[in-house]
mmCIF file of C-alpha atoms in Angstrom:
data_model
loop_
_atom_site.group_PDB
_atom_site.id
_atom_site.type_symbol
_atom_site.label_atom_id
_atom_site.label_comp_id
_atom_site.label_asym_id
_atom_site.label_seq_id
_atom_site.Cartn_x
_atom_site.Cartn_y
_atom_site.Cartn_z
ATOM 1 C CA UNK A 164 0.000 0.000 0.000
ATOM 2 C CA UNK A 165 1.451 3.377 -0.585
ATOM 3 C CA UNK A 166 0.049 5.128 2.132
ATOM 4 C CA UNK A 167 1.037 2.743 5.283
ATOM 5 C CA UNK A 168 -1.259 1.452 7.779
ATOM 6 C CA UNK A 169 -0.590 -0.185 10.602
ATOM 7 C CA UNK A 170 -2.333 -1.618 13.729
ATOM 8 C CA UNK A 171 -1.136 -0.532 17.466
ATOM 9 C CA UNK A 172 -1.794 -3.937 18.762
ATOM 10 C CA UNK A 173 -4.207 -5.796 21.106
ATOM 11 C CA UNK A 174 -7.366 -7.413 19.813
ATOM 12 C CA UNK A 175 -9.654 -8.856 21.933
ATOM 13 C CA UNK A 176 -9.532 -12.412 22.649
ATOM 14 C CA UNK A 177 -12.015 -15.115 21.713
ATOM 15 C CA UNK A 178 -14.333 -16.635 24.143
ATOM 16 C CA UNK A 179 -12.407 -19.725 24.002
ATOM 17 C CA UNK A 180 -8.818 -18.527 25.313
ATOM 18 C CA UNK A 181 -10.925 -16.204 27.913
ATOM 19 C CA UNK A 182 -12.143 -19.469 29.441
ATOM 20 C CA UNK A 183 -8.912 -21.703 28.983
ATOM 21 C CA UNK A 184 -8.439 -23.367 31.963
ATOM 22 C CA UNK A 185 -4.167 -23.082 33.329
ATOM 23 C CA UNK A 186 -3.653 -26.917 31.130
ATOM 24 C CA UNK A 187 -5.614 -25.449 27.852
ATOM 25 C CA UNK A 188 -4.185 -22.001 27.935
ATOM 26 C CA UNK A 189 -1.081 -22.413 25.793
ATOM 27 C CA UNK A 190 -2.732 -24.268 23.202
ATOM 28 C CA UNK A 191 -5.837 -21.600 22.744
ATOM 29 C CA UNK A 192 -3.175 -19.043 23.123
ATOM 30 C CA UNK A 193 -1.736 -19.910 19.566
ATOM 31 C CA UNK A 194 -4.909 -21.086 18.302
ATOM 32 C CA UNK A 195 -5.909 -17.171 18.897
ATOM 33 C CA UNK A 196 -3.128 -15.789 17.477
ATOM 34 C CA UNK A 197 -2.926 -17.842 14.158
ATOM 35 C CA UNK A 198 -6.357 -17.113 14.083
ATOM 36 C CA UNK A 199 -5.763 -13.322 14.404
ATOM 37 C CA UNK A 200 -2.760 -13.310 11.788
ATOM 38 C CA UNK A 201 -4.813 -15.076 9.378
ATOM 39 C CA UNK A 202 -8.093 -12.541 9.829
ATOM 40 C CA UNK A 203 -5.645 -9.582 9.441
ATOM 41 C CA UNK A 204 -4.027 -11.212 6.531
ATOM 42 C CA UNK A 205 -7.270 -11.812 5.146
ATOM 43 C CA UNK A 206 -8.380 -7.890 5.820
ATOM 44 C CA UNK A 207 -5.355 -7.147 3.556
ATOM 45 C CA UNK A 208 -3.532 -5.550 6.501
ATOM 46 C CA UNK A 209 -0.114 -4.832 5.202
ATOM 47 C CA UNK A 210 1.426 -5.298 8.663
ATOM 48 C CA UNK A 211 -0.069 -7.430 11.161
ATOM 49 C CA UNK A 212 0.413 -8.087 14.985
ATOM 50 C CA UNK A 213 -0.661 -11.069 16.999
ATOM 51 C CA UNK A 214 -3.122 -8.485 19.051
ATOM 52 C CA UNK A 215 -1.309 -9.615 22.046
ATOM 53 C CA UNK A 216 -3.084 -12.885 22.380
ATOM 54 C CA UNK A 217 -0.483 -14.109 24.977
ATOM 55 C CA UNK A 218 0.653 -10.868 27.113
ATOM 56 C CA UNK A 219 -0.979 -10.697 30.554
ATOM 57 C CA UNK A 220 -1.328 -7.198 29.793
ATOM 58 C CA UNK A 221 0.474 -4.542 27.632
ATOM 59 C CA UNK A 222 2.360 -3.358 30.436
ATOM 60 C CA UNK A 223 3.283 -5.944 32.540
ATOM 61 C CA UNK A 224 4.092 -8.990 30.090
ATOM 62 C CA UNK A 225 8.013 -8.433 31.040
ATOM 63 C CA UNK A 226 7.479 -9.005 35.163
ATOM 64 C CA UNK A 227 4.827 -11.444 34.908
ATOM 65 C CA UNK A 228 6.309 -14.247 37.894
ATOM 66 C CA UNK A 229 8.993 -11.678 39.404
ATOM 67 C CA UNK A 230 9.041 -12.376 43.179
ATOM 68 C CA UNK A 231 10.279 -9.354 44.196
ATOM 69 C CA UNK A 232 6.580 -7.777 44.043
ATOM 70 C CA UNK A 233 4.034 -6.567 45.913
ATOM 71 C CA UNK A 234 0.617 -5.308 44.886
ATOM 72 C CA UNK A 235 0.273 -2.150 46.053
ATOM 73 C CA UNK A 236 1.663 -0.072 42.891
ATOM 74 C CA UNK A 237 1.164 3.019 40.894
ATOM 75 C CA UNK A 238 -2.985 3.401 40.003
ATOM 76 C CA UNK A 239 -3.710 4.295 36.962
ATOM 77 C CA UNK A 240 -7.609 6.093 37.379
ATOM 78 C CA UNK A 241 -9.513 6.237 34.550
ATOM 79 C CA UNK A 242 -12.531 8.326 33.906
ATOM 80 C CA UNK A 243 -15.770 6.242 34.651
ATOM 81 C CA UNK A 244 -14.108 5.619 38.287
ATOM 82 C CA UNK A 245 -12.637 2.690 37.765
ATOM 83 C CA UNK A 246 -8.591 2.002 37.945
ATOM 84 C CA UNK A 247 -6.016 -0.347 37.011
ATOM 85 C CA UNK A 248 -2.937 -0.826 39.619
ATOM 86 C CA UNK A 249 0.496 -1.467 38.916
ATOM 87 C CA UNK A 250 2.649 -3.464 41.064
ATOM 88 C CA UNK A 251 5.459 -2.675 43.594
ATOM 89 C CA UNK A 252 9.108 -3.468 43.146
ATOM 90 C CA UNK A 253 10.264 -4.748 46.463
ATOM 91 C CA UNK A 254 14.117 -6.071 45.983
ATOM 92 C CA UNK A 255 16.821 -5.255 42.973
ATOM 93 C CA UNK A 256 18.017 -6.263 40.583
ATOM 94 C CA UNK A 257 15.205 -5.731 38.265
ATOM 95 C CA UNK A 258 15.301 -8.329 35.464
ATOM 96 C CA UNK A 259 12.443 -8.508 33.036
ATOM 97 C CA UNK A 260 10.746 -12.432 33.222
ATOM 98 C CA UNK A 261 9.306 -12.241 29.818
ATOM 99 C CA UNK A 262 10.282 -10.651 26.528
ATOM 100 C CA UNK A 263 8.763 -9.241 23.658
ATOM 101 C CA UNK A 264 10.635 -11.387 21.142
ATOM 102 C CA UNK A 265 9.079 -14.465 22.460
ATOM 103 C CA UNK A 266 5.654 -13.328 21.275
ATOM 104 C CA UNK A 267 7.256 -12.096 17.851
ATOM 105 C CA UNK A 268 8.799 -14.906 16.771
ATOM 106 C CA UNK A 269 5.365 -17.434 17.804
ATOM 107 C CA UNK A 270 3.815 -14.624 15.502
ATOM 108 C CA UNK A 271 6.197 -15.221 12.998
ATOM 109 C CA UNK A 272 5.630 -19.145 12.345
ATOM 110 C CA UNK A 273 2.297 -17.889 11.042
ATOM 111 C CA UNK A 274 2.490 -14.817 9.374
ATOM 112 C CA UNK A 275 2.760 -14.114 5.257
ATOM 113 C CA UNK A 276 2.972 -10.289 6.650
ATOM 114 C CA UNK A 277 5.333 -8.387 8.084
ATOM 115 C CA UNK A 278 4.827 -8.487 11.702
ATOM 116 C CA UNK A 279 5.090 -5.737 14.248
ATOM 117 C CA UNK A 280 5.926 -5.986 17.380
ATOM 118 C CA UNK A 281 4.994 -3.302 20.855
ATOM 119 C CA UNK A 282 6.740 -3.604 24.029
ATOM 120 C CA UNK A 283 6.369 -1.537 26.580
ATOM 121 C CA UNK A 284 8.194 1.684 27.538
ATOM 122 C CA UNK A 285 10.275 2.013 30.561
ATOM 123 C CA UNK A 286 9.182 5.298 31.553
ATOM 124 C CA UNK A 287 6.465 3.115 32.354
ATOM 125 C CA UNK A 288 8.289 0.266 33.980
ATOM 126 C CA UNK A 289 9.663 2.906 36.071
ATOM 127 C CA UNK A 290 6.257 3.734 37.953
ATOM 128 C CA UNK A 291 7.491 0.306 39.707
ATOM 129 C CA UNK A 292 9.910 1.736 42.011
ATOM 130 C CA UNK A 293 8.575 2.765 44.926
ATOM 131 C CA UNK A 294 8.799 6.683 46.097
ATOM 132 C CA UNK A 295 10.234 5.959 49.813
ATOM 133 C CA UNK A 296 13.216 3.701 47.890
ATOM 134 C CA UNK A 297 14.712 0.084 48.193
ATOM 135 C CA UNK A 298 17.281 -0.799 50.798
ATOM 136 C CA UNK A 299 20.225 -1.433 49.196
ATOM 137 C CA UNK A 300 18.827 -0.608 45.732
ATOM 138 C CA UNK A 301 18.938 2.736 44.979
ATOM 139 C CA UNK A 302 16.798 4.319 42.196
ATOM 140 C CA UNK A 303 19.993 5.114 40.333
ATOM 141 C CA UNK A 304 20.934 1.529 39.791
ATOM 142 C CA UNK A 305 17.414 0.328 38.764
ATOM 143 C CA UNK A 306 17.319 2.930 36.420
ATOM 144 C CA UNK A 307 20.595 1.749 34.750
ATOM 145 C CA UNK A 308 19.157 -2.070 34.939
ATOM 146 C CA UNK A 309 15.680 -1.012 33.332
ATOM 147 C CA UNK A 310 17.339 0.698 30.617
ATOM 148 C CA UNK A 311 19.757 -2.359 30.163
ATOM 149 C CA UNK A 312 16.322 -4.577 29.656
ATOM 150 C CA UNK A 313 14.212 -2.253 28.062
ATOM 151 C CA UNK A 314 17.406 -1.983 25.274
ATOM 152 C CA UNK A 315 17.510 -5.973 24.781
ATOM 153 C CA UNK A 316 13.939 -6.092 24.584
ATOM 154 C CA UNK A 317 13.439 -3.821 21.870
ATOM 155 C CA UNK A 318 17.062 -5.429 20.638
ATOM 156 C CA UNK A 319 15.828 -8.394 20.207
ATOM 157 C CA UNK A 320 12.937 -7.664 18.355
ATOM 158 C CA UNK A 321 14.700 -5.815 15.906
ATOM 159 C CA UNK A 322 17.032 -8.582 15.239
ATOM 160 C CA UNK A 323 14.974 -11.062 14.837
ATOM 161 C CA UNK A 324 13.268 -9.483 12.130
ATOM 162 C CA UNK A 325 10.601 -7.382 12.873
ATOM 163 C CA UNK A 326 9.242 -5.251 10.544
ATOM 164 C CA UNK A 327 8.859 -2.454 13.162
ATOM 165 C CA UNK A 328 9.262 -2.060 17.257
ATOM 166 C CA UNK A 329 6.724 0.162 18.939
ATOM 167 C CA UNK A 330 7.143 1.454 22.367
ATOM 168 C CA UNK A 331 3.741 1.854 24.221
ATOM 169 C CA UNK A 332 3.891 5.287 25.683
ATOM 170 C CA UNK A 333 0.392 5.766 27.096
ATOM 171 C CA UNK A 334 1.581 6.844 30.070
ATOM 172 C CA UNK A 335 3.031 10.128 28.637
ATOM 173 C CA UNK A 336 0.040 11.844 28.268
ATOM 174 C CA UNK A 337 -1.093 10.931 32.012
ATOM 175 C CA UNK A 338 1.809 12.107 33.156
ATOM 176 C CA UNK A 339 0.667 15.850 32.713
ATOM 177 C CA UNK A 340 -2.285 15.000 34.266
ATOM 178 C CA UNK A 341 -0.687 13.693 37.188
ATOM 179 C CA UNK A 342 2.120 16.322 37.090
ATOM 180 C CA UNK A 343 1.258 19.686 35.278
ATOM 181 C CA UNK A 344 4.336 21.127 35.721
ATOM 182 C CA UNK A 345 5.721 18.538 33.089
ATOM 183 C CA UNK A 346 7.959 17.219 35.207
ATOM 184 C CA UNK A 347 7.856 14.030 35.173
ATOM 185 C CA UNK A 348 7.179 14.043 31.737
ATOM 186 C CA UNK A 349 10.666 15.097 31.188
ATOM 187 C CA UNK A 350 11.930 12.559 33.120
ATOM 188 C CA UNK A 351 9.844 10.317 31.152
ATOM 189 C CA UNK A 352 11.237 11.535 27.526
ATOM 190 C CA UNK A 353 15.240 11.814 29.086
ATOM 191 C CA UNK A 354 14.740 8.193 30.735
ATOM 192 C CA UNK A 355 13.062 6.834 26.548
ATOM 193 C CA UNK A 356 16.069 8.539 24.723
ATOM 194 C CA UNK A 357 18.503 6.933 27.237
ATOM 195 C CA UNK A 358 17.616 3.430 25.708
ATOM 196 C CA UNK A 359 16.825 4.925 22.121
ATOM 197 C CA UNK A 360 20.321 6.528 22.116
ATOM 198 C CA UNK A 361 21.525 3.045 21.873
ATOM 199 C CA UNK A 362 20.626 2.117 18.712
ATOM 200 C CA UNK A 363 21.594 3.302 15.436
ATOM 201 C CA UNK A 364 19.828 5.819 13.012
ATOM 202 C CA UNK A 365 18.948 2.700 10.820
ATOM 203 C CA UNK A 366 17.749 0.655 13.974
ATOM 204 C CA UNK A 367 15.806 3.733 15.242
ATOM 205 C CA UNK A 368 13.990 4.166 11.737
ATOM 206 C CA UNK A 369 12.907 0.919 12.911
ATOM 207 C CA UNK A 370 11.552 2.018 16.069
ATOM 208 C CA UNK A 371 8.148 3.582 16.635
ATOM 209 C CA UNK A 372 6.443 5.459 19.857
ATOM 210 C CA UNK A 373 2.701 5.146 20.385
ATOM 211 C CA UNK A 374 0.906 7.612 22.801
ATOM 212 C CA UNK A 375 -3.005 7.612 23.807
ATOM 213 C CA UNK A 376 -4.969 8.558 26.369
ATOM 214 C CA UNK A 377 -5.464 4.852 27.537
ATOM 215 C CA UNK A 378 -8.628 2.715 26.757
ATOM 216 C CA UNK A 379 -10.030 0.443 28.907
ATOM 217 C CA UNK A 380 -13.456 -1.068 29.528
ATOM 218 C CA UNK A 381 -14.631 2.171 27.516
ATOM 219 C CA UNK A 382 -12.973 4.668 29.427
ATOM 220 C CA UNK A 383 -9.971 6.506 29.118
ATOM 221 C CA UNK A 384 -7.710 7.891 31.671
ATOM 222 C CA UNK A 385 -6.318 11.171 30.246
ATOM 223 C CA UNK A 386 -8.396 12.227 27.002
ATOM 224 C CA UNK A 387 -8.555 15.251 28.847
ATOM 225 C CA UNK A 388 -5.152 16.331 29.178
ATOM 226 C CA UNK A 389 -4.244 18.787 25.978
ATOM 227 C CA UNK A 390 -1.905 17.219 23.328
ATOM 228 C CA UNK A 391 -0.430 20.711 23.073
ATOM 229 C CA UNK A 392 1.459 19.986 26.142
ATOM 230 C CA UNK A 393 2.293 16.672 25.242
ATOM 231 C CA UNK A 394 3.619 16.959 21.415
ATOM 232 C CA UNK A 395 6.206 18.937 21.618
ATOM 233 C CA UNK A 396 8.372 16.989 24.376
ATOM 234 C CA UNK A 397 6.947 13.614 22.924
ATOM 235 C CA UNK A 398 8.862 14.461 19.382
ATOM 236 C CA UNK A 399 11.951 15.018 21.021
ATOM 237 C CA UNK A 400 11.861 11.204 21.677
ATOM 238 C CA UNK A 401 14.747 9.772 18.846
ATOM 239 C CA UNK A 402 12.361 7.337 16.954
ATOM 240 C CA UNK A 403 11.679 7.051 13.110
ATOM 241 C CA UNK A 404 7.770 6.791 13.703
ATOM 242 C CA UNK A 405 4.960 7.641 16.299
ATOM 243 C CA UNK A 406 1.120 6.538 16.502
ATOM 244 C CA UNK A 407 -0.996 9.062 17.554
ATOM 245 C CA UNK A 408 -4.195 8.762 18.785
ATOM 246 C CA UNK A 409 -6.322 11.543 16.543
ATOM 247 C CA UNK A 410 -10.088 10.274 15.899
ATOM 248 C CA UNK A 411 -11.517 10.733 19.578
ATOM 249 C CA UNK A 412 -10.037 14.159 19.480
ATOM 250 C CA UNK A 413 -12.282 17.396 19.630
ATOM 251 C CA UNK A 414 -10.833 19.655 17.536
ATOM 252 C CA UNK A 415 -8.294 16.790 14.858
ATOM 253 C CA UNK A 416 -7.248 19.922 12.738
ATOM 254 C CA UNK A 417 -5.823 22.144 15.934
ATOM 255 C CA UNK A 418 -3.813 19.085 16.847
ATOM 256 C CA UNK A 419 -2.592 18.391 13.013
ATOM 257 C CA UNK A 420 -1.545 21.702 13.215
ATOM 258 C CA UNK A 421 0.754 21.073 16.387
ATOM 259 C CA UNK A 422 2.165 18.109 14.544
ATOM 260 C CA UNK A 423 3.184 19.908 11.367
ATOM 261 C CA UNK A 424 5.144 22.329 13.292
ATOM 262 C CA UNK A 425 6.890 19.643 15.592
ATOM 263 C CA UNK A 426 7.224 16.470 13.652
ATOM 264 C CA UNK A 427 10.919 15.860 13.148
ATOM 265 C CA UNK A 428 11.939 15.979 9.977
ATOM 266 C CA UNK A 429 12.939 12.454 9.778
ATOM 267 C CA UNK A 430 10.196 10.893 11.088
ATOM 268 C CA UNK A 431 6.687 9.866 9.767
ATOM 269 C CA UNK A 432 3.441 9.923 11.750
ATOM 270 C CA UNK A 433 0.895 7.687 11.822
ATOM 271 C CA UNK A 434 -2.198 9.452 12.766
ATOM 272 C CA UNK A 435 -5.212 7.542 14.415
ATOM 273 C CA UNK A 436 -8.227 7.138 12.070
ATOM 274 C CA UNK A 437 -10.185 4.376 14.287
ATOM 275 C CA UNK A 438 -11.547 5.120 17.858
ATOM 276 C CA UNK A 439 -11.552 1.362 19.446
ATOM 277 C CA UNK A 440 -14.023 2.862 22.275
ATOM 278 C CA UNK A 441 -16.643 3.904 20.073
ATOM 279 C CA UNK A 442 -19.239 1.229 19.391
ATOM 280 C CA UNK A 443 -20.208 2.232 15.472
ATOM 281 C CA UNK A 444 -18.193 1.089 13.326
ATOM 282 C CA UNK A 445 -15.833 3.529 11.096
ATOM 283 C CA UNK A 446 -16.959 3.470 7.368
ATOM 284 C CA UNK A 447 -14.297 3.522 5.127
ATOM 285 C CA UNK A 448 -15.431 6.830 3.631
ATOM 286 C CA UNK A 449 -14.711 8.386 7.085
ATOM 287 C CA UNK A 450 -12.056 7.300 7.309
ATOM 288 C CA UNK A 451 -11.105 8.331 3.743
ATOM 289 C CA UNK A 452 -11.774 11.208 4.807
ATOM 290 C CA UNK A 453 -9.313 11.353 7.821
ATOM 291 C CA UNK A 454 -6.486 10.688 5.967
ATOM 292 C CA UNK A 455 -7.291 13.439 3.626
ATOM 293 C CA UNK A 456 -7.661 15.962 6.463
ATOM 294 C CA UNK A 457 -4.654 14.975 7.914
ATOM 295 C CA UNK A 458 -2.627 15.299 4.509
ATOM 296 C CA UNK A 459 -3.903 19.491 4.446
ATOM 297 C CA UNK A 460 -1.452 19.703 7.040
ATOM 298 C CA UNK A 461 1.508 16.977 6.757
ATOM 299 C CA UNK A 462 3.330 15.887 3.429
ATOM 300 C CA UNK A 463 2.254 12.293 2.627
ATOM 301 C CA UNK A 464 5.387 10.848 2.338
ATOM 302 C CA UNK A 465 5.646 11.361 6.024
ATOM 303 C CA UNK A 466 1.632 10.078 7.034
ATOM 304 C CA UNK A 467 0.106 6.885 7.611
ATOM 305 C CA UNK A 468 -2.613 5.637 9.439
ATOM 306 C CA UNK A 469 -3.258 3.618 12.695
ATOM 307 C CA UNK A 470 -5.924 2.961 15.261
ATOM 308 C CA UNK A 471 -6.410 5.159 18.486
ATOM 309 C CA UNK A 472 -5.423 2.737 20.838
ATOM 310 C CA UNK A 473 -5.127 -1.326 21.191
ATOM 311 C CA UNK A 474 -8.929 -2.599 21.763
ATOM 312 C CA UNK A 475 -7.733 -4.795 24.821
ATOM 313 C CA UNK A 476 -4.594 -3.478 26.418
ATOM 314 C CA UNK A 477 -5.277 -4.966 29.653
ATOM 315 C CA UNK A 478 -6.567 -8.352 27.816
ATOM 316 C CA UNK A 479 -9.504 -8.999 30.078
ATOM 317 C CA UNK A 480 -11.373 -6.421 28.524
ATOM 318 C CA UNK A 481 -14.293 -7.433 26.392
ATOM 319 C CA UNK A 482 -15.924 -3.887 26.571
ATOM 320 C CA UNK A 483 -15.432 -4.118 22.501
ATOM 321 C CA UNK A 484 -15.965 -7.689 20.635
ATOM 322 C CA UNK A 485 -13.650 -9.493 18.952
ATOM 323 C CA UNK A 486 -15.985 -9.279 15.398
ATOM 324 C CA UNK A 487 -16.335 -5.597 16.306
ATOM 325 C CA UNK A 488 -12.288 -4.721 16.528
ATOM 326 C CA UNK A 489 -12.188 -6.594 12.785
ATOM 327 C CA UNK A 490 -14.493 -4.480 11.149
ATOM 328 C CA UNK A 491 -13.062 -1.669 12.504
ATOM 329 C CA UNK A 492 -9.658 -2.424 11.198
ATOM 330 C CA UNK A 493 -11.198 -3.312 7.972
ATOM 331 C CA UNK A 494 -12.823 -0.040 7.835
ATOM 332 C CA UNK A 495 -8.673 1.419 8.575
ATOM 333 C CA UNK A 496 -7.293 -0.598 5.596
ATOM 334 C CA UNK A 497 -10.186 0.069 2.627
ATOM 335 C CA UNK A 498 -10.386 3.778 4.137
ATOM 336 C CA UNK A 499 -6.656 4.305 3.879
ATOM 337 C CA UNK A 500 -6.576 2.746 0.205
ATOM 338 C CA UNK A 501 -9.660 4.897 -0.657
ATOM 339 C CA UNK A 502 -7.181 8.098 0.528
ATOM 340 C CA UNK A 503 -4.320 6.978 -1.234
ATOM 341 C CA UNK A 504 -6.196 7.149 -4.676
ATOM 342 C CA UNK A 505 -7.657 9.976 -3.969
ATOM 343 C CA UNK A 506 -4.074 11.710 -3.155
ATOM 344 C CA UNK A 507 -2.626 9.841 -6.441
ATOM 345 C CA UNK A 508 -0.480 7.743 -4.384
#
């Protein structure tokens, strides 16, 4: 396709891995993804993902079985009232448990596609360490070991061939929420481009950042929080591509506008044409007509198109169906196409 599209990642799962018993899990884990590769293939998705089939959640996939936790973490509120709690690191060193690449390369026995593959940021990782500190591990030192992990994680991927590695950055935009000075946003970006500062300029073209204001069970927990606060530090970040979340936005052409003037001139951004909350389902004439908004304000060679947000990032969540998340990308890919004509791509 000459405009690219590209999906941010979770799908949610079919009836039959949500009720796996702990002996039938593995097998209706793969049965889910191949079945997930093969719809997406089928949608004529030009990149596909496995929709995280297999992660515990987005965020947590690399600690899943670490001892040294306890769980009474960070909360993440959203806005209906209900929250989502990370754990607590208790003891150093922090190792991750699970990696990305594991999930890549069980993609990878049954794609055709190129297949992408998210991991997690460690700005978010780092919500783990507790504010009052670790005897004997200071925050220093698990700072250096998260950025050793997060960097092999992403690494890995990379190496073993896939066709792009996207950090999930959600909690950027709650950071201003949490912290309007920006703060710990900066801390955020400076602690990203300590592990993207280890990879080349060919590696990093590679490497993509997606930001949203969460999604979960229908709610979000930051759509509130301005993206004019957010955009400019977020494309300081050293990566060749970010995902935006645009089509639950207000005002779309006010934030377009923000991009033009920040986007680095390397980069391309994919700009969010699918709102996984929303029940109706996206025609591809709307979406069409998206893309064509968005390319009044950035030069095509540097757009594509994504969804807002993964339609399960925490897995369990079933607010959206499976059937519904597939027409919805379907919608992305013909809509895109339609766009593309149009532009005489």
């Amino acid at each position: 396709m000459s405009l690219p599209t590209e999906p941010i990642g979770s799908i949610p799962r079919p009836q039959e891995l949500l009720a796996a018993s702990p002996t039938e899990l593995s097998a209706a884990q793969e049965r889910a993804v191949r079945d997930t590769l093969r719809r997406l293939e089928e949608l004529g998705s030009p990149v596909v993902t496995d929709g995280e089939q297999s992660k515990p959640s987005f965020a947590t996939y690399p600690i899943a079985g670490l001892a040294d936790l306890a769980p009474d973490g960070a909360v993440i509120p959203f806005a209906d009232g209900h929250q989502r709690q990370l754990p607590r690191l208790t003891a150093g060193p922090f190792r991750y448990t699970g990696h990305a690449v594991d999930y890549l390369r069980a993609a990878q026995r049954h794609a055709t596609a190129p297949v992408k593959q998210a991991v997690i940021a460690p700005s978010a990782l780092s919500l783990l360490y507790p504010a009052d500190g670790i005897d004997g591990y200071p925050r220093e030192m698990f700072l250096d070991d998260l950025v050793n992990e997060a960097e092999a994680d992403i690494r890995s991927c990379l190496d073993a061939g896939a066709h792009v590695v996207q950090l999930d950055f959600t909690e950027g935009r709650l950071s201003l929420k949490l912290d309007p000075s920006g703060g710990v946003l900066d801390a955020f970006i400076a602690l990203n481009n300590r592990v993207l500062e280890r990879f080349s300029a060919d590696e990093r073209a590679r490497i993509g950042v997606h930001v949203c204001p969460g999604g979960d069970l229908d709610s979000t927990h930051s759509l509130d929080v301005d993206y004019a606060g957010l955009l400019p530090k977020l494309f300081q970040l050293k990566a060749g591509a970010f995902y935006l979340q645009l089509a639950s936005e207000p005002d779309p052409d006010r934030i377009l506008a923000i991009v033009a003037d920040h986007l680095p001139a390397d980069a391309r951004v994919f700009v969010g044409v699918v709102d996984p909350i929303d029940p109706r389902v996206e025609t591809p004439e709307q979406i069409r007509d998206r893309v064509l908004a968005a390319a009044r304000h950035l030069p095509v060679d540097r757009l594509g198109t994504c969804d807002d947000c993964g339609f399960s990032p925490f897995a369990d969540d079933t607010s959206t169906s499976r059937d519904t998340a597939f027409a919805k990308i379907a919608a992305r890919v013909e809509g895109t196409a339609l766009a593309a004509a149009q532009l005489g791509l």
